[in-house]
Amino acid sequence: MSDPRTAPQGVVIGLPAIYAQVQETDDKVDLLTNKIGELVAVNRRLDSHSTTIAEHDQRIDKLEIVQAVLQAQQKPSTPWPSIVTAVAAILSSLVTIGALLVMGSKIAAALS
């Protein structure tokens, strides 16, 4: 039985191969570090935008509440054509009542 700490026969690993592997691993780590840095920057910007959107949502909610309160406080206004029509109807009613009184007095004068 062979010792597990020894390499099997026929496998020879030299220092240049180990150095090349270490360099390749180091390059990959540097590349990952750069990409992670970019992702962290993007995540920070996304967090900032998310916070800004949440603040805007809160401001919109407050504005909607204020708008609802202001609408509740407003008195409904009557459109001016309705007011003019009502005044004209009242005046014509007064004229009609006056005409009826005059006719009534003429009938009373004719009967007496």
CSV table of N, CA, C and O in Angstrom, one decimal:
chain,number,residue,atom,x,y,z
A,1,MET,N,0.9,-1.2,0.0
A,1,MET,CA,0.0,0.0,0.0
A,1,MET,C,0.9,1.2,0.0
A,1,MET,O,1.9,1.3,0.7
A,2,SER,N,0.5,2.2,-0.7
A,2,SER,CA,1.3,3.4,-0.9
A,2,SER,C,0.9,4.5,0.1
A,2,SER,O,-0.2,4.5,0.6
A,3,ASP,N,1.8,5.4,0.4
A,3,ASP,CA,1.5,6.4,1.3
A,3,ASP,C,0.7,7.5,0.7
A,3,ASP,O,1.0,7.9,-0.5
A,4,PRO,N,-0.5,7.9,1.3
A,4,PRO,CA,-1.4,8.9,0.6
A,4,PRO,C,-0.7,10.3,0.4
A,4,PRO,O,-1.2,11.1,-0.3
A,5,ARG,N,0.4,10.6,1.1
A,5,ARG,CA,1.0,11.9,1.0
A,5,ARG,C,1.9,11.9,-0.2
A,5,ARG,O,2.4,13.0,-0.6
A,6,THR,N,2.1,10.9,-0.9
A,6,THR,CA,3.0,10.9,-2.1
A,6,THR,C,2.2,10.9,-3.3
A,6,THR,O,1.1,10.4,-3.4
A,7,ALA,N,2.7,11.5,-4.4
A,7,ALA,CA,2.0,11.6,-5.6
A,7,ALA,C,2.1,10.3,-6.3
A,7,ALA,O,3.1,9.5,-6.2
A,8,PRO,N,1.1,9.9,-7.1
A,8,PRO,CA,1.1,8.6,-7.8
A,8,PRO,C,2.2,8.7,-8.8
A,8,PRO,O,2.7,9.7,-9.3
A,9,GLN,N,2.7,7.5,-9.2
A,9,GLN,CA,3.7,7.4,-10.2
A,9,GLN,C,3.3,8.0,-11.5
A,9,GLN,O,2.1,7.8,-11.9
A,10,GLY,N,4.1,8.7,-12.2
A,10,GLY,CA,3.8,9.2,-13.5
A,10,GLY,C,3.2,10.6,-13.5
A,10,GLY,O,3.0,11.2,-14.6
A,11,VAL,N,2.9,11.2,-12.4
A,11,VAL,CA,2.4,12.6,-12.3
A,11,VAL,C,3.5,13.4,-11.7
A,11,VAL,O,3.9,13.2,-10.6
A,12,VAL,N,3.9,14.4,-12.6
A,12,VAL,CA,5.0,15.3,-12.1
A,12,VAL,C,4.5,16.7,-12.3
A,12,VAL,O,4.1,17.1,-13.4
A,13,ILE,N,4.5,17.4,-11.2
A,13,ILE,CA,4.1,18.8,-11.2
A,13,ILE,C,5.3,19.7,-10.9
A,13,ILE,O,5.9,19.6,-9.9
A,14,GLY,N,5.6,20.5,-11.9
A,14,GLY,CA,6.8,21.4,-11.7
A,14,GLY,C,6.4,22.8,-11.2
A,14,GLY,O,5.2,23.2,-11.2
A,15,LEU,N,7.4,23.5,-10.7
A,15,LEU,CA,7.1,24.9,-10.2
A,15,LEU,C,6.6,25.8,-11.3
A,15,LEU,O,5.7,26.6,-11.0
A,16,PRO,N,7.1,25.7,-12.5
A,16,PRO,CA,6.5,26.6,-13.5
A,16,PRO,C,5.0,26.4,-13.7
A,16,PRO,O,4.2,27.3,-13.9
A,17,ALA,N,4.5,25.1,-13.7
A,17,ALA,CA,3.1,24.9,-13.8
A,17,ALA,C,2.3,25.4,-12.6
A,17,ALA,O,1.2,26.0,-12.8
A,18,ILE,N,2.9,25.3,-11.4
A,18,ILE,CA,2.2,25.8,-10.2
A,18,ILE,C,2.2,27.3,-10.3
A,18,ILE,O,1.1,27.9,-10.0
A,19,TYR,N,3.3,28.0,-10.8
A,19,TYR,CA,3.3,29.4,-10.9
A,19,TYR,C,2.3,29.9,-11.9
A,19,TYR,O,1.6,30.9,-11.7
A,20,ALA,N,2.2,29.2,-13.0
A,20,ALA,CA,1.2,29.6,-14.1
A,20,ALA,C,-0.2,29.5,-13.5
A,20,ALA,O,-1.1,30.4,-13.8
A,21,GLN,N,-0.5,28.4,-12.8
A,21,GLN,CA,-1.8,28.3,-12.2
A,21,GLN,C,-2.1,29.4,-11.2
A,21,GLN,O,-3.2,29.9,-11.2
A,22,VAL,N,-1.1,29.7,-10.4
A,22,VAL,CA,-1.3,30.8,-9.4
A,22,VAL,C,-1.6,32.1,-10.1
A,22,VAL,O,-2.4,32.9,-9.7
A,23,GLN,N,-0.8,32.4,-11.2
A,23,GLN,CA,-1.0,33.6,-11.9
A,23,GLN,C,-2.4,33.7,-12.5
A,23,GLN,O,-3.1,34.7,-12.5
A,24,GLU,N,-2.9,32.6,-13.1
A,24,GLU,CA,-4.2,32.5,-13.7
A,24,GLU,C,-5.3,32.8,-12.7
A,24,GLU,O,-6.2,33.5,-12.9
A,25,THR,N,-5.1,32.1,-11.5
A,25,THR,CA,-6.0,32.3,-10.4
A,25,THR,C,-6.0,33.8,-9.9
A,25,THR,O,-7.1,34.3,-9.7
A,26,ASP,N,-4.8,34.3,-9.8
A,26,ASP,CA,-4.7,35.7,-9.4
A,26,ASP,C,-5.4,36.7,-10.4
A,26,ASP,O,-6.1,37.6,-10.0
A,27,ASP,N,-5.2,36.4,-11.7
A,27,ASP,CA,-5.9,37.3,-12.7
A,27,ASP,C,-7.4,37.1,-12.6
A,27,ASP,O,-8.1,38.1,-12.7
A,28,LYS,N,-7.9,35.9,-12.4
A,28,LYS,CA,-9.3,35.7,-12.2
A,28,LYS,C,-9.9,36.4,-11.0
A,28,LYS,O,-11.0,37.0,-11.0
A,29,VAL,N,-9.1,36.4,-9.9
A,29,VAL,CA,-9.5,37.1,-8.7
A,29,VAL,C,-9.6,38.6,-8.9
A,29,VAL,O,-10.5,39.3,-8.5
A,30,ASP,N,-8.6,39.1,-9.6
A,30,ASP,CA,-8.6,40.6,-9.9
A,30,ASP,C,-9.8,40.9,-10.8
A,30,ASP,O,-10.4,42.0,-10.5
A,31,LEU,N,-10.1,40.1,-11.8
A,31,LEU,CA,-11.3,40.4,-12.6
A,31,LEU,C,-12.5,40.4,-11.8
A,31,LEU,O,-13.4,41.2,-11.9
A,32,LEU,N,-12.7,39.4,-10.9
A,32,LEU,CA,-13.9,39.3,-10.1
A,32,LEU,C,-14.0,40.5,-9.1
A,32,LEU,O,-15.1,41.0,-8.9
A,33,THR,N,-12.8,40.9,-8.6
A,33,THR,CA,-12.8,42.0,-7.7
A,33,THR,C,-13.3,43.3,-8.4
A,33,THR,O,-14.1,44.1,-7.9
A,34,ASN,N,-12.9,43.5,-9.6
A,34,ASN,CA,-13.3,44.6,-10.4
A,34,ASN,C,-14.8,44.6,-10.7
A,34,ASN,O,-15.5,45.6,-10.6
A,35,LYS,N,-15.3,43.4,-11.1
A,35,LYS,CA,-16.7,43.2,-11.4
A,35,LYS,C,-17.6,43.4,-10.1
A,35,LYS,O,-18.6,44.0,-10.1
A,36,ILE,N,-17.1,42.9,-9.0
A,36,ILE,CA,-17.8,43.1,-7.7
A,36,ILE,C,-17.9,44.6,-7.3
A,36,ILE,O,-18.9,45.0,-6.9
A,37,GLY,N,-16.8,45.3,-7.6
A,37,GLY,CA,-16.8,46.7,-7.3
A,37,GLY,C,-17.8,47.4,-8.1
A,37,GLY,O,-18.5,48.3,-7.6
A,38,GLU,N,-17.9,47.1,-9.4
A,38,GLU,CA,-18.9,47.7,-10.3
A,38,GLU,C,-20.3,47.3,-9.8
A,38,GLU,O,-21.2,48.2,-9.8
A,39,LEU,N,-20.5,46.1,-9.4
A,39,LEU,CA,-21.9,45.7,-8.9
A,39,LEU,C,-22.2,46.4,-7.6
A,39,LEU,O,-23.4,46.8,-7.4
A,40,VAL,N,-21.2,46.6,-6.7
A,40,VAL,CA,-21.5,47.3,-5.5
A,40,VAL,C,-21.9,48.8,-5.8
A,40,VAL,O,-22.9,49.3,-5.2
A,41,ALA,N,-21.3,49.4,-6.8
A,41,ALA,CA,-21.6,50.8,-7.2
A,41,ALA,C,-23.0,50.8,-7.8
A,41,ALA,O,-23.8,51.7,-7.4
A,42,VAL,N,-23.4,49.8,-8.6
A,42,VAL,CA,-24.7,49.8,-9.2
A,42,VAL,C,-25.8,49.6,-8.1
A,42,VAL,O,-26.8,50.2,-8.1
A,43,ASN,N,-25.5,48.7,-7.1
A,43,ASN,CA,-26.4,48.4,-6.0
A,43,ASN,C,-26.6,49.6,-5.2
A,43,ASN,O,-27.7,49.9,-4.7
A,44,ARG,N,-25.5,50.4,-5.0
A,44,ARG,CA,-25.7,51.6,-4.2
A,44,ARG,C,-26.6,52.6,-4.9
A,44,ARG,O,-27.4,53.3,-4.3
A,45,ARG,N,-26.4,52.7,-6.2
A,45,ARG,CA,-27.2,53.7,-7.0
A,45,ARG,C,-28.7,53.2,-7.0
A,45,ARG,O,-29.6,54.0,-6.9
A,46,LEU,N,-28.9,51.9,-7.1
A,46,LEU,CA,-30.2,51.3,-7.1
A,46,LEU,C,-30.9,51.6,-5.7
A,46,LEU,O,-32.1,52.0,-5.6
A,47,ASP,N,-30.1,51.4,-4.6
A,47,ASP,CA,-30.6,51.7,-3.3
A,47,ASP,C,-31.0,53.2,-3.2
A,47,ASP,O,-32.0,53.6,-2.6
A,48,SER,N,-30.2,54.1,-3.7
A,48,SER,CA,-30.4,55.5,-3.7
A,48,SER,C,-31.7,55.8,-4.4
A,48,SER,O,-32.5,56.6,-4.0
A,49,HIS,N,-31.8,55.2,-5.6
A,49,HIS,CA,-33.1,55.5,-6.4
A,49,HIS,C,-34.3,54.9,-5.7
A,49,HIS,O,-35.4,55.5,-5.7
A,50,SER,N,-34.1,53.8,-5.1
A,50,SER,CA,-35.2,53.2,-4.4
A,50,SER,C,-35.7,54.1,-3.2
A,50,SER,O,-36.9,54.3,-3.0
A,51,THR,N,-34.7,54.6,-2.5
A,51,THR,CA,-35.0,55.5,-1.4
A,51,THR,C,-35.7,56.8,-1.9
A,51,THR,O,-36.7,57.3,-1.3
A,52,THR,N,-35.2,57.3,-3.0
A,52,THR,CA,-35.8,58.5,-3.6
A,52,THR,C,-37.3,58.2,-4.1
A,52,THR,O,-38.2,59.0,-3.8
A,53,ILE,N,-37.5,57.1,-4.6
A,53,ILE,CA,-38.9,56.7,-5.1
A,53,ILE,C,-39.8,56.6,-3.9
A,53,ILE,O,-40.9,57.0,-3.9
A,54,ALA,N,-39.3,56.0,-2.8
A,54,ALA,CA,-40.1,55.8,-1.6
A,54,ALA,C,-40.4,57.2,-1.0
A,54,ALA,O,-41.6,57.4,-0.6
A,55,GLU,N,-39.5,58.1,-1.0
A,55,GLU,CA,-39.8,59.5,-0.6
A,55,GLU,C,-40.8,60.2,-1.4
A,55,GLU,O,-41.7,60.9,-1.0
A,56,HIS,N,-40.7,60.0,-2.8
A,56,HIS,CA,-41.7,60.6,-3.7
A,56,HIS,C,-43.1,60.0,-3.4
A,56,HIS,O,-44.1,60.7,-3.5
A,57,ASP,N,-43.1,58.7,-3.2
A,57,ASP,CA,-44.4,58.1,-2.8
A,57,ASP,C,-45.0,58.7,-1.6
A,57,ASP,O,-46.2,58.9,-1.6
A,58,GLN,N,-44.2,58.9,-0.6
A,58,GLN,CA,-44.7,59.5,0.6
A,58,GLN,C,-45.2,60.9,0.4
A,58,GLN,O,-46.3,61.3,0.9
A,59,ARG,N,-44.5,61.7,-0.4
A,59,ARG,CA,-44.9,63.1,-0.8
A,59,ARG,C,-46.2,63.1,-1.6
A,59,ARG,O,-47.1,63.9,-1.3
A,60,ILE,N,-46.3,62.1,-2.5
A,60,ILE,CA,-47.5,62.0,-3.3
A,60,ILE,C,-48.7,61.7,-2.4
A,60,ILE,O,-49.8,62.2,-2.5
A,61,ASP,N,-48.5,60.8,-1.5
A,61,ASP,CA,-49.6,60.4,-0.5
A,61,ASP,C,-50.0,61.6,0.3
A,61,ASP,O,-51.2,61.8,0.5
A,62,LYS,N,-49.1,62.4,0.8
A,62,LYS,CA,-49.4,63.6,1.5
A,62,LYS,C,-50.2,64.6,0.7
A,62,LYS,O,-51.1,65.2,1.1
A,63,LEU,N,-49.7,64.8,-0.6
A,63,LEU,CA,-50.4,65.7,-1.5
A,63,LEU,C,-51.8,65.2,-1.8
A,63,LEU,O,-52.8,66.0,-1.9
A,64,GLU,N,-52.0,63.9,-1.9
A,64,GLU,CA,-53.4,63.4,-2.1
A,64,GLU,C,-54.3,63.7,-0.9
A,64,GLU,O,-55.5,64.0,-1.1
A,65,ILE,N,-53.7,63.5,0.3
A,65,ILE,CA,-54.5,63.8,1.5
A,65,ILE,C,-54.9,65.3,1.5
A,65,ILE,O,-56.0,65.6,1.8
A,66,VAL,N,-53.9,66.2,1.2
A,66,VAL,CA,-54.2,67.6,1.2
A,66,VAL,C,-55.2,67.9,0.2
A,66,VAL,O,-56.1,68.7,0.4
A,67,GLN,N,-55.1,67.3,-1.0
A,67,GLN,CA,-56.1,67.6,-2.1
A,67,GLN,C,-57.5,67.1,-1.6
A,67,GLN,O,-58.5,67.9,-1.9
A,68,ALA,N,-57.6,66.0,-1.0
A,68,ALA,CA,-58.9,65.5,-0.5
A,68,ALA,C,-59.5,66.5,0.5
A,68,ALA,O,-60.7,66.8,0.5
A,69,VAL,N,-58.7,66.9,1.4
A,69,VAL,CA,-59.1,67.9,2.5
A,69,VAL,C,-59.6,69.2,1.8
A,69,VAL,O,-60.7,69.7,2.2
A,70,LEU,N,-58.8,69.7,0.9
A,70,LEU,CA,-59.2,70.9,0.2
A,70,LEU,C,-60.5,70.8,-0.6
A,70,LEU,O,-61.4,71.7,-0.6
A,71,GLN,N,-60.7,69.6,-1.3
A,71,GLN,CA,-61.9,69.4,-2.0
A,71,GLN,C,-63.1,69.3,-1.1
A,71,GLN,O,-64.2,69.7,-1.4
A,72,ALA,N,-62.9,68.7,0.1
A,72,ALA,CA,-64.0,68.6,1.1
A,72,ALA,C,-64.3,70.0,1.7
A,72,ALA,O,-65.5,70.2,2.0
A,73,GLN,N,-63.4,70.9,1.7
A,73,GLN,CA,-63.6,72.2,2.3
A,73,GLN,C,-64.3,73.2,1.3
A,73,GLN,O,-64.9,74.2,1.7
A,74,GLN,N,-64.2,72.9,0.0
A,74,GLN,CA,-64.7,73.8,-1.0
A,74,GLN,C,-66.2,73.7,-1.0
A,74,GLN,O,-66.8,72.6,-0.9
A,75,LYS,N,-66.9,74.8,-1.1
A,75,LYS,CA,-68.3,74.9,-1.2
A,75,LYS,C,-68.7,74.7,-2.7
A,75,LYS,O,-68.0,75.3,-3.5
A,76,PRO,N,-69.7,74.0,-2.9
A,76,PRO,CA,-70.0,73.8,-4.3
A,76,PRO,C,-70.6,75.1,-4.9
A,76,PRO,O,-71.4,75.8,-4.2
A,77,SER,N,-70.1,75.5,-6.0
A,77,SER,CA,-70.6,76.8,-6.6
A,77,SER,C,-71.7,76.4,-7.7
A,77,SER,O,-71.6,75.5,-8.4
A,78,THR,N,-72.6,77.3,-7.7
A,78,THR,CA,-73.7,77.2,-8.7
A,78,THR,C,-73.3,77.9,-10.0
A,78,THR,O,-72.8,79.0,-10.0
A,79,PRO,N,-73.5,77.2,-11.1
A,79,PRO,CA,-73.1,77.9,-12.4
A,79,PRO,C,-73.9,79.1,-12.6
A,79,PRO,O,-75.1,79.1,-12.3
A,80,TRP,N,-73.4,80.1,-13.2
A,80,TRP,CA,-74.0,81.4,-13.4
A,80,TRP,C,-75.3,81.3,-14.3
A,80,TRP,O,-76.3,82.1,-14.1
A,81,PRO,N,-75.4,80.4,-15.3
A,81,PRO,CA,-76.6,80.4,-16.0
A,81,PRO,C,-77.8,80.0,-15.2
A,81,PRO,O,-78.9,80.5,-15.4
A,82,SER,N,-77.6,79.1,-14.2
A,82,SER,CA,-78.6,78.7,-13.3
A,82,SER,C,-79.1,79.9,-12.4
A,82,SER,O,-80.3,80.1,-12.2
A,83,ILE,N,-78.2,80.7,-12.0
A,83,ILE,CA,-78.5,81.9,-11.2
A,83,ILE,C,-79.3,82.9,-12.0
A,83,ILE,O,-80.3,83.4,-11.5
A,84,VAL,N,-78.9,83.1,-13.2
A,84,VAL,CA,-79.6,84.1,-14.1
A,84,VAL,C,-81.0,83.6,-14.4
A,84,VAL,O,-82.0,84.4,-14.4
A,85,THR,N,-81.1,82.3,-14.6
A,85,THR,CA,-82.4,81.7,-14.9
A,85,THR,C,-83.4,81.9,-13.7
A,85,THR,O,-84.5,82.2,-13.8
A,86,ALA,N,-82.8,81.6,-12.5
A,86,ALA,CA,-83.6,81.7,-11.3
A,86,ALA,C,-84.1,83.2,-11.1
A,86,ALA,O,-85.2,83.4,-10.7
A,87,VAL,N,-83.2,84.1,-11.3
A,87,VAL,CA,-83.6,85.5,-11.1
A,87,VAL,C,-84.6,85.9,-12.1
A,87,VAL,O,-85.6,86.6,-11.8
A,88,ALA,N,-84.5,85.5,-13.4
A,88,ALA,CA,-85.4,85.8,-14.4
A,88,ALA,C,-86.8,85.2,-14.1
A,88,ALA,O,-87.9,85.8,-14.3
A,89,ALA,N,-86.8,84.0,-13.5
A,89,ALA,CA,-88.1,83.3,-13.1
A,89,ALA,C,-88.8,84.1,-12.0
A,89,ALA,O,-90.0,84.3,-12.0
A,90,ILE,N,-88.0,84.5,-11.0
A,90,ILE,CA,-88.5,85.3,-9.9
A,90,ILE,C,-89.1,86.6,-10.4
A,90,ILE,O,-90.3,87.0,-10.0
A,91,LEU,N,-88.4,87.3,-11.3
A,91,LEU,CA,-88.9,88.6,-11.9
A,91,LEU,C,-90.2,88.3,-12.7
A,91,LEU,O,-91.2,89.1,-12.5
A,92,SER,N,-90.2,87.3,-13.5
A,92,SER,CA,-91.4,87.0,-14.3
A,92,SER,C,-92.6,86.7,-13.4
A,92,SER,O,-93.7,87.0,-13.7
A,93,SER,N,-92.3,86.0,-12.3
A,93,SER,CA,-93.4,85.6,-11.3
A,93,SER,C,-93.9,86.9,-10.7
A,93,SER,O,-95.2,87.0,-10.5
A,94,LEU,N,-93.1,87.8,-10.3
A,94,LEU,CA,-93.5,89.1,-9.8
A,94,LEU,C,-94.4,89.9,-10.8
A,94,LEU,O,-95.4,90.5,-10.4
A,95,VAL,N,-93.9,89.9,-12.0
A,95,VAL,CA,-94.7,90.6,-13.1
A,95,VAL,C,-96.1,89.9,-13.2
A,95,VAL,O,-97.1,90.6,-13.3
A,96,THR,N,-96.1,88.6,-13.2
A,96,THR,CA,-97.4,87.9,-13.4
A,96,THR,C,-98.3,88.2,-12.2
A,96,THR,O,-99.5,88.4,-12.4
A,97,ILE,N,-97.7,88.2,-11.0
A,97,ILE,CA,-98.6,88.5,-9.8
A,97,ILE,C,-99.1,89.9,-9.9
A,97,ILE,O,-100.3,90.2,-9.6
A,98,GLY,N,-98.3,90.8,-10.3
A,98,GLY,CA,-98.7,92.2,-10.5
A,98,GLY,C,-99.8,92.3,-11.5
A,98,GLY,O,-100.8,93.0,-11.3
A,99,ALA,N,-99.7,91.6,-12.6
A,99,ALA,CA,-100.7,91.6,-13.7
A,99,ALA,C,-102.0,91.0,-13.2
A,99,ALA,O,-103.1,91.5,-13.5
A,100,LEU,N,-101.9,89.9,-12.4
A,100,LEU,CA,-103.1,89.3,-11.8
A,100,LEU,C,-103.8,90.3,-10.8
A,100,LEU,O,-105.0,90.4,-10.8
A,101,LEU,N,-103.0,91.0,-10.0
A,101,LEU,CA,-103.6,92.0,-9.1
A,101,LEU,C,-104.3,93.1,-9.9
A,101,LEU,O,-105.4,93.6,-9.5
A,102,VAL,N,-103.7,93.6,-11.0
A,102,VAL,CA,-104.3,94.6,-11.8
A,102,VAL,C,-105.6,94.1,-12.4
A,102,VAL,O,-106.6,94.8,-12.4
A,103,MET,N,-105.6,92.9,-13.0
A,103,MET,CA,-106.8,92.3,-13.6
A,103,MET,C,-107.9,92.1,-12.5
A,103,MET,O,-109.0,92.3,-12.7
A,104,GLY,N,-107.4,91.6,-11.3
A,104,GLY,CA,-108.4,91.4,-10.2
A,104,GLY,C,-109.0,92.8,-9.8
A,104,GLY,O,-110.2,92.8,-9.6
A,105,SER,N,-108.2,93.8,-9.8
A,105,SER,CA,-108.8,95.1,-9.4
A,105,SER,C,-109.8,95.6,-10.5
A,105,SER,O,-110.8,96.3,-10.2
A,106,LYS,N,-109.4,95.4,-11.8
A,106,LYS,CA,-110.3,95.8,-12.9
A,106,LYS,C,-111.6,95.0,-12.9
A,106,LYS,O,-112.7,95.6,-13.1
A,107,ILE,N,-111.5,93.7,-12.6
A,107,ILE,CA,-112.7,92.9,-12.4
A,107,ILE,C,-113.6,93.4,-11.3
A,107,ILE,O,-114.8,93.5,-11.4
A,108,ALA,N,-112.9,93.7,-10.2
A,108,ALA,CA,-113.7,94.2,-9.0
A,108,ALA,C,-114.3,95.5,-9.3
A,108,ALA,O,-115.5,95.8,-8.9
A,109,ALA,N,-113.6,96.4,-10.1
A,109,ALA,CA,-114.2,97.7,-10.4
A,109,ALA,C,-115.4,97.5,-11.4
A,109,ALA,O,-116.4,98.2,-11.4
A,110,ALA,N,-115.2,96.5,-12.3
A,110,ALA,CA,-116.3,96.3,-13.3
A,110,ALA,C,-117.5,95.7,-12.6
A,110,ALA,O,-118.7,95.9,-13.0
A,111,LEU,N,-117.4,94.9,-11.6
A,111,LEU,CA,-118.5,94.3,-10.8
A,111,LEU,C,-119.1,95.3,-9.9
A,111,LEU,O,-120.3,95.0,-9.5
A,112,SER,N,-118.5,96.3,-9.5
A,112,SER,CA,-119.1,97.1,-8.5
A,112,SER,C,-119.8,98.3,-9.1
A,112,SER,O,-120.0,98.7,-10.1
